PDB file of C-alpha atoms in Angstrom:
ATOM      1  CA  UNK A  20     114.954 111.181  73.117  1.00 50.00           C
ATOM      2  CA  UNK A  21     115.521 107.761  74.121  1.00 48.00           C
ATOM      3  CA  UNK A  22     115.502 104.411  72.644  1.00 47.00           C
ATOM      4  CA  UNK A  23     114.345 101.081  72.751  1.00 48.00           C
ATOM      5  CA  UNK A  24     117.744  98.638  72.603  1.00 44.00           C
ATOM      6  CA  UNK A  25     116.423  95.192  72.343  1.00 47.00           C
ATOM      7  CA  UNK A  26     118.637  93.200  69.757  1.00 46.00           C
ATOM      8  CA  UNK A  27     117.293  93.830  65.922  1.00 50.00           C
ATOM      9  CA  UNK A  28     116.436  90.347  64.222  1.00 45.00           C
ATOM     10  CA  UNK A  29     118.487  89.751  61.314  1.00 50.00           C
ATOM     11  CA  UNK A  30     121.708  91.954  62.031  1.00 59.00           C
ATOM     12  CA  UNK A  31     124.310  89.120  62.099  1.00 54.00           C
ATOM     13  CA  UNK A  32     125.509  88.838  66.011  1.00 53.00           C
ATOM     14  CA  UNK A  33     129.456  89.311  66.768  1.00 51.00           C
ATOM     15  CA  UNK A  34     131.333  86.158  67.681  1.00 49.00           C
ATOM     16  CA  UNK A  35     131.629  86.488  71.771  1.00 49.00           C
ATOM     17  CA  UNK A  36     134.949  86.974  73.076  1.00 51.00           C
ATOM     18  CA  UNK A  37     136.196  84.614  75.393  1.00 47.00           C
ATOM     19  CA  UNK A  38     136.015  85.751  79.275  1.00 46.00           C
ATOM     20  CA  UNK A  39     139.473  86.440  81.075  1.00 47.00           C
ATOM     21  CA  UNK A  40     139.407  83.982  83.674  1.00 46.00           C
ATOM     22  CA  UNK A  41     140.264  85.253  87.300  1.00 47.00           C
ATOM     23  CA  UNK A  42     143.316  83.114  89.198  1.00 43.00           C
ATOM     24  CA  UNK A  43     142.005  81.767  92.381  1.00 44.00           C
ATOM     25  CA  UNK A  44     144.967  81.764  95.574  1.00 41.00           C
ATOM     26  CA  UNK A  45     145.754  78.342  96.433  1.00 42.00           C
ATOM     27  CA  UNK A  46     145.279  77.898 100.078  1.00 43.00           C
ATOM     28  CA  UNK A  47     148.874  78.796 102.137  1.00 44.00           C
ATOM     29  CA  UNK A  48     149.605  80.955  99.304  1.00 47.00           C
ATOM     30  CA  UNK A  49     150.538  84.493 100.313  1.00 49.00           C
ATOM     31  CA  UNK A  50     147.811  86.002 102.262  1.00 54.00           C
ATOM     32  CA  UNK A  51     145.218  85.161  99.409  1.00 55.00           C
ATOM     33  CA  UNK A  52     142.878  87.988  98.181  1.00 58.00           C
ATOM     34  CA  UNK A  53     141.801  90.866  99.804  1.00 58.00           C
ATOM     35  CA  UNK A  54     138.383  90.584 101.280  1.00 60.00           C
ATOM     36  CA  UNK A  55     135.409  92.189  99.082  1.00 65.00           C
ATOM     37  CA  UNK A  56     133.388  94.951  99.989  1.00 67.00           C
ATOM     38  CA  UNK A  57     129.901  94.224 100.457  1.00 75.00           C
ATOM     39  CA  UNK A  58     128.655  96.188  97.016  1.00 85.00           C
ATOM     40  CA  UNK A  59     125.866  99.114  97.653  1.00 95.00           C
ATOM     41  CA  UNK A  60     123.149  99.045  96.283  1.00 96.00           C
ATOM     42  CA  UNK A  61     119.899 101.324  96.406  1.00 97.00           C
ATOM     43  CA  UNK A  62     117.154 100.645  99.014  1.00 95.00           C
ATOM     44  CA  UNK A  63     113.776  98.885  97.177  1.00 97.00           C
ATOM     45  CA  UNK A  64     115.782  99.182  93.610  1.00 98.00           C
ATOM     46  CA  UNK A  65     114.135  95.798  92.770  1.00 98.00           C
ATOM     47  CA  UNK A  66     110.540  96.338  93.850  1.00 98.00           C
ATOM     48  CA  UNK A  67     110.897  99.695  92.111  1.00 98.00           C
ATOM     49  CA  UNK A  68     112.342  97.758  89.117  1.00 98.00           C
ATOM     50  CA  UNK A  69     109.446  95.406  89.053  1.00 98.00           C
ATOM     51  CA  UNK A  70     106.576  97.958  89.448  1.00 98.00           C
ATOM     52  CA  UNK A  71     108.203  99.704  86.607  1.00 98.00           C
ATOM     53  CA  UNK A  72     108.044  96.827  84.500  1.00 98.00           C
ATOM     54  CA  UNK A  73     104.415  96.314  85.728  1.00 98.00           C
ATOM     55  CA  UNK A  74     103.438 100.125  84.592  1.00 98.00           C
ATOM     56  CA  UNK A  75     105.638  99.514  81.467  1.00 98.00           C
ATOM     57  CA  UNK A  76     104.015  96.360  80.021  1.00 98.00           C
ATOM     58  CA  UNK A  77     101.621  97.567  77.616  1.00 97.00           C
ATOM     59  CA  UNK A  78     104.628  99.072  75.466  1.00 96.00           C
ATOM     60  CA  UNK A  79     102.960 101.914  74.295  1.00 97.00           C
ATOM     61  CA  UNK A  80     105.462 104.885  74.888  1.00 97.00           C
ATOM     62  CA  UNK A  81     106.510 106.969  72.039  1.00 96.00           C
ATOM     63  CA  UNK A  82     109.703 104.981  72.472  1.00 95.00           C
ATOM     64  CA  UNK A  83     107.954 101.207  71.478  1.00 96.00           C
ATOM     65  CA  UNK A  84     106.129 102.865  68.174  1.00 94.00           C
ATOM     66  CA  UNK A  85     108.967 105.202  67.215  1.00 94.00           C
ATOM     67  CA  UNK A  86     112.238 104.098  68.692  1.00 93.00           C
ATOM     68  CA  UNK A  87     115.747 103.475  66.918  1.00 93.00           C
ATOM     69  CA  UNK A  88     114.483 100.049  66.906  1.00 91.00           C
ATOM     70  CA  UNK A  89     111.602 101.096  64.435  1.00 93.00           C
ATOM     71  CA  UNK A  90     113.138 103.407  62.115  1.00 96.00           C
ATOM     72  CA  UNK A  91     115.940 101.337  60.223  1.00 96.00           C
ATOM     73  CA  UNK A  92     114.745  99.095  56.567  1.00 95.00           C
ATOM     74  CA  UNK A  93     115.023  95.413  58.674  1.00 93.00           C
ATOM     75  CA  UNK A  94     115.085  94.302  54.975  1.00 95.00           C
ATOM     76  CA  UNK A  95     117.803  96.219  53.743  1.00 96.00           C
ATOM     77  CA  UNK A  96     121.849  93.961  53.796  1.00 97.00           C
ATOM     78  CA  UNK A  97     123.050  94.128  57.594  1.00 97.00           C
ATOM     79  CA  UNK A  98     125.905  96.546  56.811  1.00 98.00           C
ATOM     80  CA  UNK A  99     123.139  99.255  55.532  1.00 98.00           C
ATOM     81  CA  UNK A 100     121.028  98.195  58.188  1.00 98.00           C
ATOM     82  CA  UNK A 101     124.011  98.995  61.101  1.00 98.00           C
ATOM     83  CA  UNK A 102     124.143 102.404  59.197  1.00 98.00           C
ATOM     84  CA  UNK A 103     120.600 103.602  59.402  1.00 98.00           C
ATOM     85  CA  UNK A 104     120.876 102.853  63.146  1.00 98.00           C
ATOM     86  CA  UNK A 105     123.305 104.918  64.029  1.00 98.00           C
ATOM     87  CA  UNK A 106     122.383 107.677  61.665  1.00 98.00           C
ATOM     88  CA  UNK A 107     118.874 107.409  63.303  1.00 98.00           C
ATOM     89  CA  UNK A 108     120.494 107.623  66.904  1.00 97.00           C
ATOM     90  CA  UNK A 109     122.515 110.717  65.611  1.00 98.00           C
ATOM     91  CA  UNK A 110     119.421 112.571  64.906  1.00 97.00           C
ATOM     92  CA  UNK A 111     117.499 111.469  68.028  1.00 96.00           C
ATOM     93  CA  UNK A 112     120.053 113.871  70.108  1.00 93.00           C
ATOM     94  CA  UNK A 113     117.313 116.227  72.101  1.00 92.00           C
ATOM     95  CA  UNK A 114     114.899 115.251  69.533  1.00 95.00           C
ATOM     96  CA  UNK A 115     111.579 113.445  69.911  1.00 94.00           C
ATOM     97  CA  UNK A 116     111.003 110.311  68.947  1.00 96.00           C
ATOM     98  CA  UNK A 117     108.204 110.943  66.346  1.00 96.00           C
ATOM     99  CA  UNK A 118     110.502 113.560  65.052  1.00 97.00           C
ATOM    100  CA  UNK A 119     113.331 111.094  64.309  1.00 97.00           C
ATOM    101  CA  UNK A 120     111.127 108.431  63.197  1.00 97.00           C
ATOM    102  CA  UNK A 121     109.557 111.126  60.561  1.00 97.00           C
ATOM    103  CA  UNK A 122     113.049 112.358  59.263  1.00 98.00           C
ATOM    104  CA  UNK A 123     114.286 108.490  59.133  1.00 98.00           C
ATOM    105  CA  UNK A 124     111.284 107.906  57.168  1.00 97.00           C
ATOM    106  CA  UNK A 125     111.893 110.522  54.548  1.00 97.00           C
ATOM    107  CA  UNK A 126     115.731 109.673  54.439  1.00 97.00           C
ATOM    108  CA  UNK A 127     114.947 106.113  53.354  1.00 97.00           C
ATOM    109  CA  UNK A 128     112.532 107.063  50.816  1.00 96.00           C
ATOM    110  CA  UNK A 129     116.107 108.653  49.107  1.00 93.00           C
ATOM    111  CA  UNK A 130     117.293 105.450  49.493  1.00 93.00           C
ATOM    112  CA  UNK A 131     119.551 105.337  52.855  1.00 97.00           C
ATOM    113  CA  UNK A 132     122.819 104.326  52.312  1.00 98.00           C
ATOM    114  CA  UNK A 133     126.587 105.237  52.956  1.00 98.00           C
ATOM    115  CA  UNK A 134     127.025 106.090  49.305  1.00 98.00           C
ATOM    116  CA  UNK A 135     123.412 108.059  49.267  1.00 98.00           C
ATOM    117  CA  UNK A 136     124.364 110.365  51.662  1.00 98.00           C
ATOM    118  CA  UNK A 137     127.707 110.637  50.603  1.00 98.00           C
ATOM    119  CA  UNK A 138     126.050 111.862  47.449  1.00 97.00           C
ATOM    120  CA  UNK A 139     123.942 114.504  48.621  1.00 97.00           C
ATOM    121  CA  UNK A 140     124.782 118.073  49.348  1.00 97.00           C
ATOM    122  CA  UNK A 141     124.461 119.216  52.741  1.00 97.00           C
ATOM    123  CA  UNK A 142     121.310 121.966  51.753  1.00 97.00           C
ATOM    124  CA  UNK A 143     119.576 118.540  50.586  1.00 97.00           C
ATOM    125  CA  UNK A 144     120.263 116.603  53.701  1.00 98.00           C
ATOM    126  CA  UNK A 145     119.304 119.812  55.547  1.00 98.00           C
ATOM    127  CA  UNK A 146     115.793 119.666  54.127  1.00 98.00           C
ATOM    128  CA  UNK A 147     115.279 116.272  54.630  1.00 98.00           C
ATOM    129  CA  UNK A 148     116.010 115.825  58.336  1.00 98.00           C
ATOM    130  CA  UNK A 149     114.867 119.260  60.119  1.00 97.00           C
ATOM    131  CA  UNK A 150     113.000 119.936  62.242  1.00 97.00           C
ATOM    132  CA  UNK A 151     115.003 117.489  64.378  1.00 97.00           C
ATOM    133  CA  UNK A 152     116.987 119.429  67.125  1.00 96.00           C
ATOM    134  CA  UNK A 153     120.468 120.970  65.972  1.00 96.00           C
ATOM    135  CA  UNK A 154     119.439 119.725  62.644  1.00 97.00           C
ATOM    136  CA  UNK A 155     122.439 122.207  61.247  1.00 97.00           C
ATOM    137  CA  UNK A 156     124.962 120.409  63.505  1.00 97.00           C
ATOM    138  CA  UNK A 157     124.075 117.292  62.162  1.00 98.00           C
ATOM    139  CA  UNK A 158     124.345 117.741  58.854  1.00 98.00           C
ATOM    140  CA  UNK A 159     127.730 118.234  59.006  1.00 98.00           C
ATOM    141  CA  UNK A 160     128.112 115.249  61.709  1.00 98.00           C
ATOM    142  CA  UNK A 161     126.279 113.289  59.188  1.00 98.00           C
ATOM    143  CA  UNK A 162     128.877 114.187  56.386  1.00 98.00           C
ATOM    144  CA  UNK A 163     132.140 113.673  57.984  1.00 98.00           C
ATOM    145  CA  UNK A 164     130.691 110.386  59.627  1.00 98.00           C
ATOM    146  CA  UNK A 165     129.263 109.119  56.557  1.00 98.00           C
ATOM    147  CA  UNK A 166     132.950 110.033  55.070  1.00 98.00           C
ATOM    148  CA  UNK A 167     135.178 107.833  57.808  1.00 98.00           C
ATOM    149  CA  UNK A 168     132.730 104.934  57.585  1.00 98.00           C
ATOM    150  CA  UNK A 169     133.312 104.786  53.488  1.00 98.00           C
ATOM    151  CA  UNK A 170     137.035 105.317  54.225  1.00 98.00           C
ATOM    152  CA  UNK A 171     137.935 103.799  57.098  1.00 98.00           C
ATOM    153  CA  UNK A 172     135.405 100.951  57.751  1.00 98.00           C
ATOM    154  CA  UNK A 173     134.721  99.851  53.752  1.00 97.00           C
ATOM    155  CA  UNK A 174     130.760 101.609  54.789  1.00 98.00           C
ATOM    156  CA  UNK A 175     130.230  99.346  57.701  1.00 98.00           C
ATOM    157  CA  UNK A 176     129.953 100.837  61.328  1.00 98.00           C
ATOM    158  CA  UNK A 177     132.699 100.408  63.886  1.00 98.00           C
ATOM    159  CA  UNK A 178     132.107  97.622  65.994  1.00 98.00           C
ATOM    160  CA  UNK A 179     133.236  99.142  69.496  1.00 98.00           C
ATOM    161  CA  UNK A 180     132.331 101.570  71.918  1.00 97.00           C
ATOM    162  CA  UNK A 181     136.059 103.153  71.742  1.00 98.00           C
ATOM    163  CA  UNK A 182     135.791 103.814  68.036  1.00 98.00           C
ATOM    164  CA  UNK A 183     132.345 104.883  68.120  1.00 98.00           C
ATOM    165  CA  UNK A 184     132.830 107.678  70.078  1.00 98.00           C
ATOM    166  CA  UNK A 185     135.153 108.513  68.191  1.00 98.00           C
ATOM    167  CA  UNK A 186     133.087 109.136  64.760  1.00 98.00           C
ATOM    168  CA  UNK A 187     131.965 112.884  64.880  1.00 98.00           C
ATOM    169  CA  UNK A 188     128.172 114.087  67.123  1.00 97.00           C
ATOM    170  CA  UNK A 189     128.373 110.426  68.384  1.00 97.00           C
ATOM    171  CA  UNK A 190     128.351 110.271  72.068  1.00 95.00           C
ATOM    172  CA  UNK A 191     128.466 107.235  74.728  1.00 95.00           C
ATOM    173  CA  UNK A 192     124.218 107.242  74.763  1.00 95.00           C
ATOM    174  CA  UNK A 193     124.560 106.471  71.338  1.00 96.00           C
ATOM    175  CA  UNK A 194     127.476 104.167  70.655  1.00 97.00           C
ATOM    176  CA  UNK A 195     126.404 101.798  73.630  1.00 97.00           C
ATOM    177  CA  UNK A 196     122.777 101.686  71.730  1.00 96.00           C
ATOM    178  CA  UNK A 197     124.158 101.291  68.510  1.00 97.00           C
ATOM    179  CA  UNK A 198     126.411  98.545  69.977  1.00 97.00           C
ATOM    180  CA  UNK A 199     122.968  96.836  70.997  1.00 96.00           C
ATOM    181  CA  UNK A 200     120.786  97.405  68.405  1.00 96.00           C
ATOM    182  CA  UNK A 201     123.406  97.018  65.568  1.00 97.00           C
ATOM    183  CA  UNK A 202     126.078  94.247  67.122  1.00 97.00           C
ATOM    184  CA  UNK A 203     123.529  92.767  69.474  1.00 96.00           C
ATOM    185  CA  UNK A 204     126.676  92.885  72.015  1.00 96.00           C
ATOM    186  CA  UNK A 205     125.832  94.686  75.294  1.00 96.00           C
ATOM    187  CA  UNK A 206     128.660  97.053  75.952  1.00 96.00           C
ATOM    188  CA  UNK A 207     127.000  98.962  78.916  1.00 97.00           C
ATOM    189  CA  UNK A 208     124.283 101.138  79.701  1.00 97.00           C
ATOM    190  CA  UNK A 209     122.665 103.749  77.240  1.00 96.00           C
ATOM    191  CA  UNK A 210     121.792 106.863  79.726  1.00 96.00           C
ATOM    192  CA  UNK A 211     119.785 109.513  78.042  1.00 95.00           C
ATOM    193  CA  UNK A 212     117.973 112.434  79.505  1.00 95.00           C
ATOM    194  CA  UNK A 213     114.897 110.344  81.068  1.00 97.00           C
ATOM    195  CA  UNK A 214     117.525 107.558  82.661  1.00 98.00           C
ATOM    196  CA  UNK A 215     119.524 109.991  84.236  1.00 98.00           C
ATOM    197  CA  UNK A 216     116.354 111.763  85.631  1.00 98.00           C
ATOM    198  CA  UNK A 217     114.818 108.326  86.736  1.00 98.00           C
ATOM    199  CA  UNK A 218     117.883 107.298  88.938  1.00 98.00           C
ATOM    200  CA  UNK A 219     118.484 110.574  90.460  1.00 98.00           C
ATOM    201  CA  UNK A 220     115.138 110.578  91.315  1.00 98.00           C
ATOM    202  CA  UNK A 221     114.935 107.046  92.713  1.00 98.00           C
ATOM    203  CA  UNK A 222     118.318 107.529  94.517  1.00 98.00           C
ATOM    204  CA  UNK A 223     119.970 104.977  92.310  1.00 98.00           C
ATOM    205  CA  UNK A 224     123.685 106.318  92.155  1.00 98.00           C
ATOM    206  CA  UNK A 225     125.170 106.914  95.729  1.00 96.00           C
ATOM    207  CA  UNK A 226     125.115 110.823  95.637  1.00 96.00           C
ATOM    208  CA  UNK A 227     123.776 113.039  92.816  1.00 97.00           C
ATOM    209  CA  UNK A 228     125.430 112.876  89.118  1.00 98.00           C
ATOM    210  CA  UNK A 229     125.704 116.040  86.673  1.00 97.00           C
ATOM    211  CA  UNK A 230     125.076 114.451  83.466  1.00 97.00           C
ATOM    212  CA  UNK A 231     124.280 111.032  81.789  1.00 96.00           C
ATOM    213  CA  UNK A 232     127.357 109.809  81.668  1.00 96.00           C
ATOM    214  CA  UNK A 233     128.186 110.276  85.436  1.00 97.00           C
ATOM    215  CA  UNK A 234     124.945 108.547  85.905  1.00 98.00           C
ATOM    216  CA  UNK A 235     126.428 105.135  83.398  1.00 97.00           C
ATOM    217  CA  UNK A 236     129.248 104.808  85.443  1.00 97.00           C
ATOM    218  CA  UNK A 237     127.081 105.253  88.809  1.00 98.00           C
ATOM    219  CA  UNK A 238     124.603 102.462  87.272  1.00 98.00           C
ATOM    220  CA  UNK A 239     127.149 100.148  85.919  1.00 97.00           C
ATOM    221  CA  UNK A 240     128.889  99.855  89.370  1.00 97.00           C
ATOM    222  CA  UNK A 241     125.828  98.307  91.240  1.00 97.00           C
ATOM    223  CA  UNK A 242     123.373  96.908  88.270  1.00 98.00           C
ATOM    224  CA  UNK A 243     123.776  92.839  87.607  1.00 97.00           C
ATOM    225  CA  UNK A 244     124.764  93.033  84.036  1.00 96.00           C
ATOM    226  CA  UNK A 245     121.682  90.910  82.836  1.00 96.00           C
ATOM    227  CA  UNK A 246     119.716  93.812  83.392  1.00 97.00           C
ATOM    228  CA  UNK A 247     121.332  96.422  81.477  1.00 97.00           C
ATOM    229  CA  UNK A 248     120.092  95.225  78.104  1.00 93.00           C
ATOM    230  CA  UNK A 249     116.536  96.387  79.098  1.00 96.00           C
ATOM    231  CA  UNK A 250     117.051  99.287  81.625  1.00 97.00           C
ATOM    232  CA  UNK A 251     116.905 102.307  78.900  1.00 96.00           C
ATOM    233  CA  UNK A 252     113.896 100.975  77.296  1.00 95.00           C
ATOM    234  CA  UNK A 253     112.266 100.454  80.607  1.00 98.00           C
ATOM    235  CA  UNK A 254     113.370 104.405  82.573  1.00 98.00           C
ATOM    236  CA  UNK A 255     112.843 106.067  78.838  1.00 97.00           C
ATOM    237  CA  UNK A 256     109.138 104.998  78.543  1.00 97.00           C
ATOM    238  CA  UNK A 257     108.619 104.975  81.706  1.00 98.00           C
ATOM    239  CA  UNK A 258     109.678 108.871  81.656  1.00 98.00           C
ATOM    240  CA  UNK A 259     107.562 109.980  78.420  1.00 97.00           C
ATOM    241  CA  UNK A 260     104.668 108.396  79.981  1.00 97.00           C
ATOM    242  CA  UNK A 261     104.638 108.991  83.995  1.00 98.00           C
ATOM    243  CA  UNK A 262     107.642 109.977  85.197  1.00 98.00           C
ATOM    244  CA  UNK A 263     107.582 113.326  82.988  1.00 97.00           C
ATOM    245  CA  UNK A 264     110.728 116.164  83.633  1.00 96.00           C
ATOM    246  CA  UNK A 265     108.450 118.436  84.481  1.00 95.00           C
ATOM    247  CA  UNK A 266     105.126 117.802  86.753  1.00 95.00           C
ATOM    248  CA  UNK A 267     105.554 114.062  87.413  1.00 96.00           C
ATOM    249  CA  UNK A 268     102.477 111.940  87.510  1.00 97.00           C
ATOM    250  CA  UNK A 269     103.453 111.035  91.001  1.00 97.00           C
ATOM    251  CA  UNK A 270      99.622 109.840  91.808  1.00 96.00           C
ATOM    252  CA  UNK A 271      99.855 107.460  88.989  1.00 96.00           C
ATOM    253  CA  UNK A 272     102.780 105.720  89.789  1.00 98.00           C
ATOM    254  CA  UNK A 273     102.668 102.113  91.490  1.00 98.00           C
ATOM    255  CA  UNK A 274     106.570 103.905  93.012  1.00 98.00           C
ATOM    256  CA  UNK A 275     104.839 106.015  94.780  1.00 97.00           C
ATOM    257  CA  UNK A 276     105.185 104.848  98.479  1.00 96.00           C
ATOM    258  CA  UNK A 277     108.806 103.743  97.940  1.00 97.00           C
ATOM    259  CA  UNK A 278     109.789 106.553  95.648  1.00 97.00           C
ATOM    260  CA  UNK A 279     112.599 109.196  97.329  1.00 96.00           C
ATOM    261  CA  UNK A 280     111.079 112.029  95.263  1.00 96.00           C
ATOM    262  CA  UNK A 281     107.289 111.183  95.325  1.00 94.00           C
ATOM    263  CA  UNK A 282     104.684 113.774  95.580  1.00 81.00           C
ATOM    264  CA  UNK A 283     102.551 112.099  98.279  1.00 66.00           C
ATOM    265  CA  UNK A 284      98.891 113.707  98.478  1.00 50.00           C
TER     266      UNK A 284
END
């Protein structure tokens, strides 16, 4: 399941790092830089991109009511905040969003916190989260996550990419949205199921791509930055509500002229 990754309201932002700053040739020096490639890019990808903001503007995908933006205590100190993101991201693997919403839900009525879960024995934690998908899996995940956070980062989250990934039944899906949602710091692009279906289907990478995060690295190379914040929110509703996996609603879709894949009638 996918979520929304707009920038949560109250977690404290991460002080920017400054740009490296590329050296320019003076003229006569050397033979100066090699010329640039012009950079490929998919045919219509911004008229698609704007009808799908058009079809996506009433925000009322399971994603916009029951996202990873919705299910963390936006109350609770930033530190436990960060936490209940990425534990809600862990158990949104193959999971539904109203699945993950409803597990978050009765996790924080324990009281969601490093030391909680810490605290709890894994038949508990069991109980509380399934039926989310693998819910065995991620017990454990939960555990020895939970476990390296307490140790290693004093119960905070890690603030990169590199280290998230790291952390155990975290993926790059996840630490680029917990990046986002938790740091406010766009790392790169969150590809789930639905945005690696979308841009196959649009012809947005240059050939095919296997798995999500072929399809990141296909996105990233072509995508102005500024957009990447709101691309997963934008492909993920947009694929629970018309561009389904299975039986697209091809004759409700403003794409449907300049679509690749588009059942025409």
């Amino acid at each position: 399941a996918g979520s929304q990754i707009q920038g949560a309201a109250g977690i404290p932002r991460r002080s920017k790092r400054r740009k490296s700053i590329a050296i320019a040739y003076e003229p006569g020096q050397g033979d100066g830089p090699e010329p640039q490639r012009p950079r490929w890019e998919p045919r219509d990808w911004r008229e698609q991109l704007e009808r799908i903001r058009e079809m996506r503007r009433s925000r009322d995908a399971p994603v916009d009511e029951m996202g990873v933006q919705k299910c963390y205590d936006s109350s609770a100190p930033p530190q436990v905040m960060r936490y209940q993101v990425l534990l809600s991201l862990m158990l949104s693997s193959q999971t539904k969003d109203q699945v993950t919403s409803a597990a978050m839900l009765r996790l924080r009525r324990r009281g969601l916190t490093v030391d909680t879960v810490l605290q709890m024995d894994e038949e508990t934690l069991g109980q509380i989260i399934y039926p989310v998908g693998f819910w065995r899996n991620k017990v454990k995940y939960i555990k020895q996550t939970t476990a390296i956070l307490k140790q290693k980062y004093g119960g905070d989250i890690p603030s990169t990419v590199e280290e998230l990934v790291q952390l155990p039944g975290v993926g790059p899906k996840m630490a680029h949205l917990a990046m986002h949602i938790a740091w406010d710091s766009v790392s790169g692009i969150a590809v789930d199921t639905h945005v690696h279906r979308i841009s196959n289907r649009l012809k947005w990478v240059k050939k095919e791509t296997k798995n999500p995060e072929q399809t990141r690295v296909a996105l990233e190379e072509w995508l102005p930055r500024d957009l990447w914040r709101e691309i997963n929110w934008l492909l993920v509703g947009f694929g629970q509500q018309t561009c389904l996996p299975v039986n697209p609603r091809c004759s409700q879709c403003l794409n449907q002229d300049i679509c690749p894949a588009a059942k025409r009638l």
